[in-house]
PDB file of C-alpha atoms in Angstrom:
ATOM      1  CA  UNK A   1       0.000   0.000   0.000  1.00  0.00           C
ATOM      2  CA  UNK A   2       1.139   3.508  -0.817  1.00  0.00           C
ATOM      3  CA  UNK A   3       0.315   6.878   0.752  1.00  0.00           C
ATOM      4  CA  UNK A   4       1.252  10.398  -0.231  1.00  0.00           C
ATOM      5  CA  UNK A   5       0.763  13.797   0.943  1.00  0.00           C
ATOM      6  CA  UNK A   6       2.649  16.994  -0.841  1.00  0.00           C
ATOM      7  CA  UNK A   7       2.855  20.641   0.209  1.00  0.00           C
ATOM      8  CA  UNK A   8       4.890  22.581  -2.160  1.00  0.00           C
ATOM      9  CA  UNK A   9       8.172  22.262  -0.460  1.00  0.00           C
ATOM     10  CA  UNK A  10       7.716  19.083   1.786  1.00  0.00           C
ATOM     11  CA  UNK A  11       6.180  15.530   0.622  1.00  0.00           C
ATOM     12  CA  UNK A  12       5.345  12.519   2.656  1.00  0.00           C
ATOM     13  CA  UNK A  13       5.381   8.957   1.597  1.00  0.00           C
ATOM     14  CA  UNK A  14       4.338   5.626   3.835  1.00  0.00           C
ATOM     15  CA  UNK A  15       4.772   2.365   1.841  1.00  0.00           C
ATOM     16  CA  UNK A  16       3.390  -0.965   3.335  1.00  0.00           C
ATOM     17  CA  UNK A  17       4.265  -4.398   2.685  1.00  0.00           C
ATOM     18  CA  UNK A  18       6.695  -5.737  -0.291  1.00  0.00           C
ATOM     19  CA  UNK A  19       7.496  -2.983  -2.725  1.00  0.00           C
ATOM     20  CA  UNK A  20      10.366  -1.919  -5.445  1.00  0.00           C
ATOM     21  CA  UNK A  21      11.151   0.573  -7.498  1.00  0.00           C
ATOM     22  CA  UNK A  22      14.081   1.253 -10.195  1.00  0.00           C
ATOM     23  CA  UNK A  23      17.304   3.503 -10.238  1.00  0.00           C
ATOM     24  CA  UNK A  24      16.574   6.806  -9.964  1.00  0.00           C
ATOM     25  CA  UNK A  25      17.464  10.702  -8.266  1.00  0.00           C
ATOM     26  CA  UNK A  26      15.849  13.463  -6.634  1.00  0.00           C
ATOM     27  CA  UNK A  27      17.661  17.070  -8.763  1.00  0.00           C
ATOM     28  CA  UNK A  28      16.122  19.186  -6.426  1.00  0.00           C
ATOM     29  CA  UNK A  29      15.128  17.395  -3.032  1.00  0.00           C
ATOM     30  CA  UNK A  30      16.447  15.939   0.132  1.00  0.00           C
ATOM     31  CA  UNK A  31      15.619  12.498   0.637  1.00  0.00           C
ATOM     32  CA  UNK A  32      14.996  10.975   4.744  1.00  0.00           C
ATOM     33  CA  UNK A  33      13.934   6.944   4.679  1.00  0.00           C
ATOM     34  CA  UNK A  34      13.232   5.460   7.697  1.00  0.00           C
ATOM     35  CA  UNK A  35      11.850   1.772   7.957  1.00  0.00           C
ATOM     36  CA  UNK A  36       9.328   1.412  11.045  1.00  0.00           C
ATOM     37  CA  UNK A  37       8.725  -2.019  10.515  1.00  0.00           C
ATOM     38  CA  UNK A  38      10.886  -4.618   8.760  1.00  0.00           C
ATOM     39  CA  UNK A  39      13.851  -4.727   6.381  1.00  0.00           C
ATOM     40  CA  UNK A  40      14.765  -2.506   3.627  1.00  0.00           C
ATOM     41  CA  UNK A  41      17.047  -3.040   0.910  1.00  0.00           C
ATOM     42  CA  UNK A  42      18.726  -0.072  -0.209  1.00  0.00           C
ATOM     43  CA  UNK A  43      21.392   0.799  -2.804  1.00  0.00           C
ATOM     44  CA  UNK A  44      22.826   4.472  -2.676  1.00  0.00           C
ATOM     45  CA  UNK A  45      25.315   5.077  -5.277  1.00  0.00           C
ATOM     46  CA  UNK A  46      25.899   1.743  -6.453  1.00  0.00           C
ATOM     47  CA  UNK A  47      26.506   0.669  -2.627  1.00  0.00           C
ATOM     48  CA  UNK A  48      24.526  -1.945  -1.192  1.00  0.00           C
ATOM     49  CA  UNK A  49      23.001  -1.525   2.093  1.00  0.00           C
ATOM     50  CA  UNK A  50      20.527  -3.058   4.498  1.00  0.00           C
ATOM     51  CA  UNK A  51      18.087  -0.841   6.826  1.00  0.00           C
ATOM     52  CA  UNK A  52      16.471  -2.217   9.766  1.00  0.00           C
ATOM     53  CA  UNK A  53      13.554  -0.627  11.850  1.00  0.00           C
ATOM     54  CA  UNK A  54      14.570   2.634  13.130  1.00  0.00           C
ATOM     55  CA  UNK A  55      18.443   2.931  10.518  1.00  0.00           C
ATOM     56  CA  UNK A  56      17.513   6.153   8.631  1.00  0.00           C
ATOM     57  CA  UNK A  57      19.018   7.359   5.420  1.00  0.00           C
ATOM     58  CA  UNK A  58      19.566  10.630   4.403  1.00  0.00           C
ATOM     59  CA  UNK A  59      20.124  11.160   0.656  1.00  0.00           C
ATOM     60  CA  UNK A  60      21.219  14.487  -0.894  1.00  0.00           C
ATOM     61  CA  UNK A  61      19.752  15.835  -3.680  1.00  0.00           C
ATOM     62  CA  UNK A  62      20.600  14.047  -7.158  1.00  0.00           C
ATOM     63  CA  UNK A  63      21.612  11.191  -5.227  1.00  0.00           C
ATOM     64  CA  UNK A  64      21.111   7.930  -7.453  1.00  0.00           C
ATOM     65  CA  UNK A  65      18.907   5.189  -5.449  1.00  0.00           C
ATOM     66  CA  UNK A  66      16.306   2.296  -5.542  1.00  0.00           C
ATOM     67  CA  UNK A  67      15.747   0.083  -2.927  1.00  0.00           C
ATOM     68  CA  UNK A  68      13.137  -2.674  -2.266  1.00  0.00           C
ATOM     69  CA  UNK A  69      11.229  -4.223   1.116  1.00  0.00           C
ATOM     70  CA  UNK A  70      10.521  -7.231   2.846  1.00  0.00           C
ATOM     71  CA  UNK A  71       6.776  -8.519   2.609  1.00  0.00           C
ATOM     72  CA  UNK A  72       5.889  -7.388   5.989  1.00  0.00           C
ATOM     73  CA  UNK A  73       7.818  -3.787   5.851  1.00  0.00           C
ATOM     74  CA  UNK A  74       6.378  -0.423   6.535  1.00  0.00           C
ATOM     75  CA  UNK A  75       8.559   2.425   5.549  1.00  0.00           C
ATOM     76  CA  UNK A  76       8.341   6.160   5.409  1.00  0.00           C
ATOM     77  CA  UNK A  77      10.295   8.741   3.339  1.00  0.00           C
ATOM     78  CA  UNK A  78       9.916  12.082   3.002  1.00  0.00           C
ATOM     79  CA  UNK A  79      11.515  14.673   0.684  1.00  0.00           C
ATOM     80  CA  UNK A  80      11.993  17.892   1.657  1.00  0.00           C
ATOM     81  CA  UNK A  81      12.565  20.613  -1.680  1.00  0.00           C
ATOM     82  CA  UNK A  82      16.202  22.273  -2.099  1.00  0.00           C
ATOM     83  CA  UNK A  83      16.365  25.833  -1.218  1.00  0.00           C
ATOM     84  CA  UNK A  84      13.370  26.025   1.139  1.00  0.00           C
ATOM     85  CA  UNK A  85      13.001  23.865   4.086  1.00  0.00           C
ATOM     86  CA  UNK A  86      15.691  21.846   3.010  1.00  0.00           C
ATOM     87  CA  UNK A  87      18.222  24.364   3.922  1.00  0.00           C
ATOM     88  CA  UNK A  88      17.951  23.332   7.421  1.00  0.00           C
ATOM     89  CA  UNK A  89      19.179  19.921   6.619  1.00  0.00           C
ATOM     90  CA  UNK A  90      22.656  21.044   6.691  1.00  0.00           C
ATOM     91  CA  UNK A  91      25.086  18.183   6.479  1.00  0.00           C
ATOM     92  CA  UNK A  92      23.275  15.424   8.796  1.00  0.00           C
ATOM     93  CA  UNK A  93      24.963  12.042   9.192  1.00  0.00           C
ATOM     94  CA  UNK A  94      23.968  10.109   6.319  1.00  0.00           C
ATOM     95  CA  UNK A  95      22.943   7.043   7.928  1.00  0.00           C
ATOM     96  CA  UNK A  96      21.568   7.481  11.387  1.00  0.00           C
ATOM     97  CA  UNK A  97      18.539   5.814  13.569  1.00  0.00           C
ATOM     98  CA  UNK A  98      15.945   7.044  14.181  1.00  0.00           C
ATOM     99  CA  UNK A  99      13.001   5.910  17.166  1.00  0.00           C
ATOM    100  CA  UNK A 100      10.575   3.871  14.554  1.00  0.00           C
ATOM    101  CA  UNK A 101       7.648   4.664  16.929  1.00  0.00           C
ATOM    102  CA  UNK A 102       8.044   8.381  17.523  1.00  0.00           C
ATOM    103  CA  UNK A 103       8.593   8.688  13.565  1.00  0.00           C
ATOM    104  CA  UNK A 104       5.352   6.804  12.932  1.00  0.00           C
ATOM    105  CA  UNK A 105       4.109   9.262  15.510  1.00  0.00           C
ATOM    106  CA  UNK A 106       5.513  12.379  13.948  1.00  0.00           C
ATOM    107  CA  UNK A 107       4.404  11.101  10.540  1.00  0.00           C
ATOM    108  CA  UNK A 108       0.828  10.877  11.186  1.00  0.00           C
ATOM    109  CA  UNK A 109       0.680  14.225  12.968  1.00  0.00           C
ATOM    110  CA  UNK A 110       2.343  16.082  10.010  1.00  0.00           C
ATOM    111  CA  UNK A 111       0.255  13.764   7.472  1.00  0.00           C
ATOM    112  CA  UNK A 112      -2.811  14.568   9.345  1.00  0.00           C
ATOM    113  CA  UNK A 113      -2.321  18.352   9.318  1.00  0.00           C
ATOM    114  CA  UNK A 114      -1.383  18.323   5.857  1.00  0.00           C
ATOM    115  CA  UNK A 115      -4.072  16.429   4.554  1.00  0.00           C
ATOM    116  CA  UNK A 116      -6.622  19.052   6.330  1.00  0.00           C
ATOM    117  CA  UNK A 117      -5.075  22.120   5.682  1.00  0.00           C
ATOM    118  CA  UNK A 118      -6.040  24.529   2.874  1.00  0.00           C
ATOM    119  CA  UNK A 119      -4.406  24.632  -0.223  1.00  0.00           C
ATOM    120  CA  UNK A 120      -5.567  27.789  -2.102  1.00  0.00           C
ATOM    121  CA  UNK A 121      -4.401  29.820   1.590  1.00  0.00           C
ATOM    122  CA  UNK A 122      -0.850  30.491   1.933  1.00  0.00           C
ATOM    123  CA  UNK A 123      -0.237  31.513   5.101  1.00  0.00           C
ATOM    124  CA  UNK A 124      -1.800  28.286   5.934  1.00  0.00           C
ATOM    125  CA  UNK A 125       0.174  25.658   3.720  1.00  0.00           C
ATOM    126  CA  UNK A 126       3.258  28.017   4.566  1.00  0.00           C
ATOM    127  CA  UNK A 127       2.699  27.580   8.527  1.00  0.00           C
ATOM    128  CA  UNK A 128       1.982  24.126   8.390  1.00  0.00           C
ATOM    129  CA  UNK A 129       5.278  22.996   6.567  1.00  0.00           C
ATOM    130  CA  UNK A 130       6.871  25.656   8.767  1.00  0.00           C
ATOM    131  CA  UNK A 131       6.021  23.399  11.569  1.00  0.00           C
ATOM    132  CA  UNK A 132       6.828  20.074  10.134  1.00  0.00           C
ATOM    133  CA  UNK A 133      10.399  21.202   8.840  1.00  0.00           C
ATOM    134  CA  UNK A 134      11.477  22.348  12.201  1.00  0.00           C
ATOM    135  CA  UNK A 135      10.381  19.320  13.573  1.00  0.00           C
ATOM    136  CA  UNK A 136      12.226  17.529  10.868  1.00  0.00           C
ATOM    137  CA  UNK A 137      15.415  19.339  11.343  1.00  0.00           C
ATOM    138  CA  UNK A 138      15.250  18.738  14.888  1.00  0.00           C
ATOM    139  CA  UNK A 139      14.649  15.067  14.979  1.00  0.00           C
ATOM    140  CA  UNK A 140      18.126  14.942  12.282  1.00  0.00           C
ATOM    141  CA  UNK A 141      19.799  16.916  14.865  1.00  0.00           C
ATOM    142  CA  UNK A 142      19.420  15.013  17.697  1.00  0.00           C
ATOM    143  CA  UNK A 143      16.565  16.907  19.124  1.00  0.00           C
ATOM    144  CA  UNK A 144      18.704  19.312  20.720  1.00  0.00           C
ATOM    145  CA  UNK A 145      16.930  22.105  22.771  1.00  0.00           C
ATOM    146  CA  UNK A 146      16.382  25.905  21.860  1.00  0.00           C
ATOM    147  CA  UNK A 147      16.695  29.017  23.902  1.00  0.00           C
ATOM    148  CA  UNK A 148      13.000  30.906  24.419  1.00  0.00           C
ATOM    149  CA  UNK A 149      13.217  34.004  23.180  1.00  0.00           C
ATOM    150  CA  UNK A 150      13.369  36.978  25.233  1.00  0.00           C
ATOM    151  CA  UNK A 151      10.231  37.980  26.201  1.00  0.00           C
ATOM    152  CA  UNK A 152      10.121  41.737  26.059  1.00  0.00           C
ATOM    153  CA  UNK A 153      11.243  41.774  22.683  1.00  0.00           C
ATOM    154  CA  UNK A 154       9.286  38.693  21.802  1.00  0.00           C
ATOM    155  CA  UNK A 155       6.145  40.682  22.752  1.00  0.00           C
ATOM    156  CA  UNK A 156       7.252  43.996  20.865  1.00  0.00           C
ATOM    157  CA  UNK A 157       7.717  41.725  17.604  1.00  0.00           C
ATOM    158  CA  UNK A 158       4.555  40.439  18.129  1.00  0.00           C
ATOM    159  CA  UNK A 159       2.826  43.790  18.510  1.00  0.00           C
ATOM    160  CA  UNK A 160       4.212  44.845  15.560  1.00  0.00           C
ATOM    161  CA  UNK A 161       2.990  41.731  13.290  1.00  0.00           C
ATOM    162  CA  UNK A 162      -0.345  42.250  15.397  1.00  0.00           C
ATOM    163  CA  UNK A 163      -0.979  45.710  13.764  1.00  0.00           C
ATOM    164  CA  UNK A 164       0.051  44.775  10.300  1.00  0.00           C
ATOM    165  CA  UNK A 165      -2.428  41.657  10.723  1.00  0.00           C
ATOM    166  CA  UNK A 166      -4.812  44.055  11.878  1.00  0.00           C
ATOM    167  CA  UNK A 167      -4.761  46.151   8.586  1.00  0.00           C
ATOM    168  CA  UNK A 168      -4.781  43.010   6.289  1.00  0.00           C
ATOM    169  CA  UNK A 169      -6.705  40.109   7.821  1.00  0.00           C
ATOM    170  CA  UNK A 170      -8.290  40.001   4.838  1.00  0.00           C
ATOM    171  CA  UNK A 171      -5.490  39.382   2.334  1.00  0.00           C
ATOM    172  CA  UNK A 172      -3.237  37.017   1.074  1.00  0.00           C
ATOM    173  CA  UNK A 173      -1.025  36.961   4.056  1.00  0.00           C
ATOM    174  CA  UNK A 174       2.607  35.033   4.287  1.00  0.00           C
ATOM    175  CA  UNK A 175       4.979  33.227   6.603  1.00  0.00           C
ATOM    176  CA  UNK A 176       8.170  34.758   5.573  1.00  0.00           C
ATOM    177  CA  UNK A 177       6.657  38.534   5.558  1.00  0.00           C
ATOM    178  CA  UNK A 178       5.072  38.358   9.416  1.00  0.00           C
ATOM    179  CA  UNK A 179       8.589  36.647  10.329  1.00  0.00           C
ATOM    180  CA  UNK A 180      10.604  39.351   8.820  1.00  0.00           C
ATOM    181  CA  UNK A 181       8.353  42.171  10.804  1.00  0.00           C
ATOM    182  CA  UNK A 182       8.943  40.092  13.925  1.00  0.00           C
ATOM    183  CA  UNK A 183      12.722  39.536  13.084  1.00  0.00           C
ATOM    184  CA  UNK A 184      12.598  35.677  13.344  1.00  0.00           C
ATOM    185  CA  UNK A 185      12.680  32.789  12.107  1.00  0.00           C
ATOM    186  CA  UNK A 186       9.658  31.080  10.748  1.00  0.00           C
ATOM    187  CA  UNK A 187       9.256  28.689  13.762  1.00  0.00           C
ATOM    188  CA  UNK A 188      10.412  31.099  16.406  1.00  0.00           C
ATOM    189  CA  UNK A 189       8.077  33.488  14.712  1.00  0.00           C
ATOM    190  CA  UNK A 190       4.967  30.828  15.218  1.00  0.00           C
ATOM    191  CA  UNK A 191       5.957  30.377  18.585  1.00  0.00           C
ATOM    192  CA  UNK A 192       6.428  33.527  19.799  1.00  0.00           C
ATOM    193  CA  UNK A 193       2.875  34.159  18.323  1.00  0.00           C
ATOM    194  CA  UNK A 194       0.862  31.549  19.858  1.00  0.00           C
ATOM    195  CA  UNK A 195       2.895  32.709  23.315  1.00  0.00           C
ATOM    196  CA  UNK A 196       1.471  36.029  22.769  1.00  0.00           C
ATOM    197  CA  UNK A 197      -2.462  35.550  21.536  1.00  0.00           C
ATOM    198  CA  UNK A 198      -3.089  31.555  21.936  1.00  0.00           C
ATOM    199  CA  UNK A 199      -3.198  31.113  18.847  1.00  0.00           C
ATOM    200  CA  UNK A 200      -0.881  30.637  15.414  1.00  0.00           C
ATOM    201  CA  UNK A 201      -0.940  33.336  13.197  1.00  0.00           C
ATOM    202  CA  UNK A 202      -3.170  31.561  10.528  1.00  0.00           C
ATOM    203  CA  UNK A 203      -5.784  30.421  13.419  1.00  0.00           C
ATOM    204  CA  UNK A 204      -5.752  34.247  14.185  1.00  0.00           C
ATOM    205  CA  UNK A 205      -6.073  35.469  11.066  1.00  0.00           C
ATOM    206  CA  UNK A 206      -9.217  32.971  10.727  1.00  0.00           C
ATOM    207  CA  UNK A 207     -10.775  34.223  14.349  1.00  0.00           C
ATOM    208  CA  UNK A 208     -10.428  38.201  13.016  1.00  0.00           C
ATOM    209  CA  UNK A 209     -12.055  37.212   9.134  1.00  0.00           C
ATOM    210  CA  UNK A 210     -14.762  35.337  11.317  1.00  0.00           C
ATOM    211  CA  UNK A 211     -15.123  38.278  14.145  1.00  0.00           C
ATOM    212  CA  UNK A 212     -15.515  40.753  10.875  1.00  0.00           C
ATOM    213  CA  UNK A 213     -17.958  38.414   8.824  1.00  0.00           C
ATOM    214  CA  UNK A 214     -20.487  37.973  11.877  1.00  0.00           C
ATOM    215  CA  UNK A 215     -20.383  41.805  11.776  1.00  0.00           C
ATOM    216  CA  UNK A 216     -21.425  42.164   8.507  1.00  0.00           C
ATOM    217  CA  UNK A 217     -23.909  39.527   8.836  1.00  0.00           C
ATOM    218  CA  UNK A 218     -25.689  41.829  11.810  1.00  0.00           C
ATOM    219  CA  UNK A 219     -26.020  44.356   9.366  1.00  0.00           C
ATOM    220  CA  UNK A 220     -27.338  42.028   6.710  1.00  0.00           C
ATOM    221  CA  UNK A 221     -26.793  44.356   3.850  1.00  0.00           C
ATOM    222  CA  UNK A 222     -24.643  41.624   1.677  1.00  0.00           C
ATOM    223  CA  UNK A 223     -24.977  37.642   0.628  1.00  0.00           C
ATOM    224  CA  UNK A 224     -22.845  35.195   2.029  1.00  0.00           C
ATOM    225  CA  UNK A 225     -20.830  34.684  -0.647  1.00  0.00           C
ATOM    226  CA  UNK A 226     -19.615  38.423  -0.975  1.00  0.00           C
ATOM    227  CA  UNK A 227     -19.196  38.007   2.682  1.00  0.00           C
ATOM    228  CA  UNK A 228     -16.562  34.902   2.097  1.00  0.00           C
ATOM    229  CA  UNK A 229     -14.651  36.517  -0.598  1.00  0.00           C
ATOM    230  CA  UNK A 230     -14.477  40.236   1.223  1.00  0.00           C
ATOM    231  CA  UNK A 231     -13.281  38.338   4.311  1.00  0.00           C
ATOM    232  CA  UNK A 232     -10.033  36.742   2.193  1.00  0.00           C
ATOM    233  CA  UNK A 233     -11.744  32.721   1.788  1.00  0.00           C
ATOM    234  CA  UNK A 234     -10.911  31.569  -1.183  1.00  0.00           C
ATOM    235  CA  UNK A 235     -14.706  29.973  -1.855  1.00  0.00           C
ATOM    236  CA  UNK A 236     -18.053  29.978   0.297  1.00  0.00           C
ATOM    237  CA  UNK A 237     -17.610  26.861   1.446  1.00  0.00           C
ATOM    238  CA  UNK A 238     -13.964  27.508   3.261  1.00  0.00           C
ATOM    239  CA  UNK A 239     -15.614  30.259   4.696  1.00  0.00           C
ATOM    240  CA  UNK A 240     -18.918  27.848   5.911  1.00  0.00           C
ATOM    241  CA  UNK A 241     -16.481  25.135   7.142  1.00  0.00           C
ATOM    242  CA  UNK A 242     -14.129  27.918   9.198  1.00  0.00           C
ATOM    243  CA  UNK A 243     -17.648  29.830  10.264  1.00  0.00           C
ATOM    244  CA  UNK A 244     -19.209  26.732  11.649  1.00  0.00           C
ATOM    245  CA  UNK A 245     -15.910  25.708  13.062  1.00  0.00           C
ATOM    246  CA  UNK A 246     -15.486  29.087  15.342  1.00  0.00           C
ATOM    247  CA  UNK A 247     -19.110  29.634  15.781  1.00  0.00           C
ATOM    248  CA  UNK A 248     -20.892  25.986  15.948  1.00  0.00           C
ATOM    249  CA  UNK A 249     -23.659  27.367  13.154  1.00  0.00           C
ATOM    250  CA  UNK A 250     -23.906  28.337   9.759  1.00  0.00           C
ATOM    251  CA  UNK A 251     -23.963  31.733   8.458  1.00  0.00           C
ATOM    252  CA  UNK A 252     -27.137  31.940   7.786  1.00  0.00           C
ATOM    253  CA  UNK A 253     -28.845  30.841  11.279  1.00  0.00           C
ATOM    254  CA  UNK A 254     -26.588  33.077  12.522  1.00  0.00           C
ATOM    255  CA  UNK A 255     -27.507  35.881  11.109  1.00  0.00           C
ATOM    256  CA  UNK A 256     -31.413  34.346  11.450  1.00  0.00           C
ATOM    257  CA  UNK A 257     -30.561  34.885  15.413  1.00  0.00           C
ATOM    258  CA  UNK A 258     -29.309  38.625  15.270  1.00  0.00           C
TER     259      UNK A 258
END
């Protein structure tokens, strides 16, 4: 059996029971196999090799590779693009292991967040691969720990990314812009937000679009649908699924009830 899930700069694969494929590289992407259950044989560069539960492999980009299982293996890999996340994956030991049951863990949290984010928002694809690369880079570093940072200055970064959210909850709204106003790094940047407010910066940017629309649905001068799209959704029904989601209704009882 074969699973996939693909953001644009991060791609998950889980491949069950016997399964081969032929020689072949990556140009542009970081390669991480892990085995979680049973044997997998592996040749990396023309050199053999044998990976048990747990022995991960980390392949550069346009590193040449094919590898096959045992009937009753379950493997994950996951490729990571060149030049984005990637970056972060600075020189890790090729061959190292890996705890199969925290991976399979790991795994299923970023598959399930991946699977249920959405695609046409960018701040939202952006934060959720923001989150799964750090966690990434972390678990190929050892899981070393990180220094908070300090909180005065944590707080004045987050002001400032506050009051630019403030003036554009309704726009196409990025990762890498809010980080640069808080002058950190995309993670740190997430963090130091949901410190702040409670929440990450796409759930906030969802609570203020929501706050706004059940506004405009007091005054009941406009349709649902010109509601969504003024409030940033990219369709009505994102903007029924998040409105339901914050508020337990639809629109439309809702604004039955004011």
């Amino acid at each position: 059996m074969l699973m996939k899930v693909a953001l644009p700069q991060l791609e998950l694969h889980k491949i069950d029971n016997q399964f081969q494929n032929i020689p072949h590289a990556h140009d542009d992407q970081y390669q991480i196999t892990v085995p979680v259950k049973g044997t997998c044989y592996f040749n990396y560069e023309n050199r053999d090799m044998t990976l048990g539960a747990g022995d991960g492999l980390v392949l550069n980009p346009s590193d040449r590779h094919y590898f096959h299982t045992s009937d009753d293996a379950s493997l994950i890999v996951i490729r990571v693009n060149h030049g984005s996340g990637g970056a972060g994956i600075t020189d890790p030991a090729a061959r190292q292991h890996l705890e199969p049951g925290a991976m399979l863990s790991y795994f299923q949290r970023w598959a399930g967040q991946m699977l249920t984010v959405e695609p046409a928002d960018r701040l939202a694809v952006e934060e959720t691969q923001a989150m799964a690369l750090h966690d990434l880079q972390q678990i190929l570093r050892g899981g070393g720990t990180e220094g908070k940072p300090a909180k005065a200055a944590a707080d004045r970064n987050v002001l400032r990314v506050l009051d630019y959210i403030h003036a554009r909850y309704a726009e196409q709204l990025d990762i890498d812009t809010l980080s640069a106003i808080a002058l950190q790094s995309r993670y740190h940047f997430i963090r130091s937000f949901k410190l702040a407010t409670g929440m990450t910066p796409y759930q906030y940017v969802l609570h203020l679009r929501v706050e706004e629309a059940k506004a405009q649905l007091r005054r009941g001068s406009s349709t649902v649908t010109e509601i969504s799209y003024s409030m940033g959704f990219s369709s009505p029904s994102q903007f029924y699924r998040t409105f339901m989601k914050f508020t337990g209704v639809t629109p439309e009882y809702y604004r039955g009830q004011s």
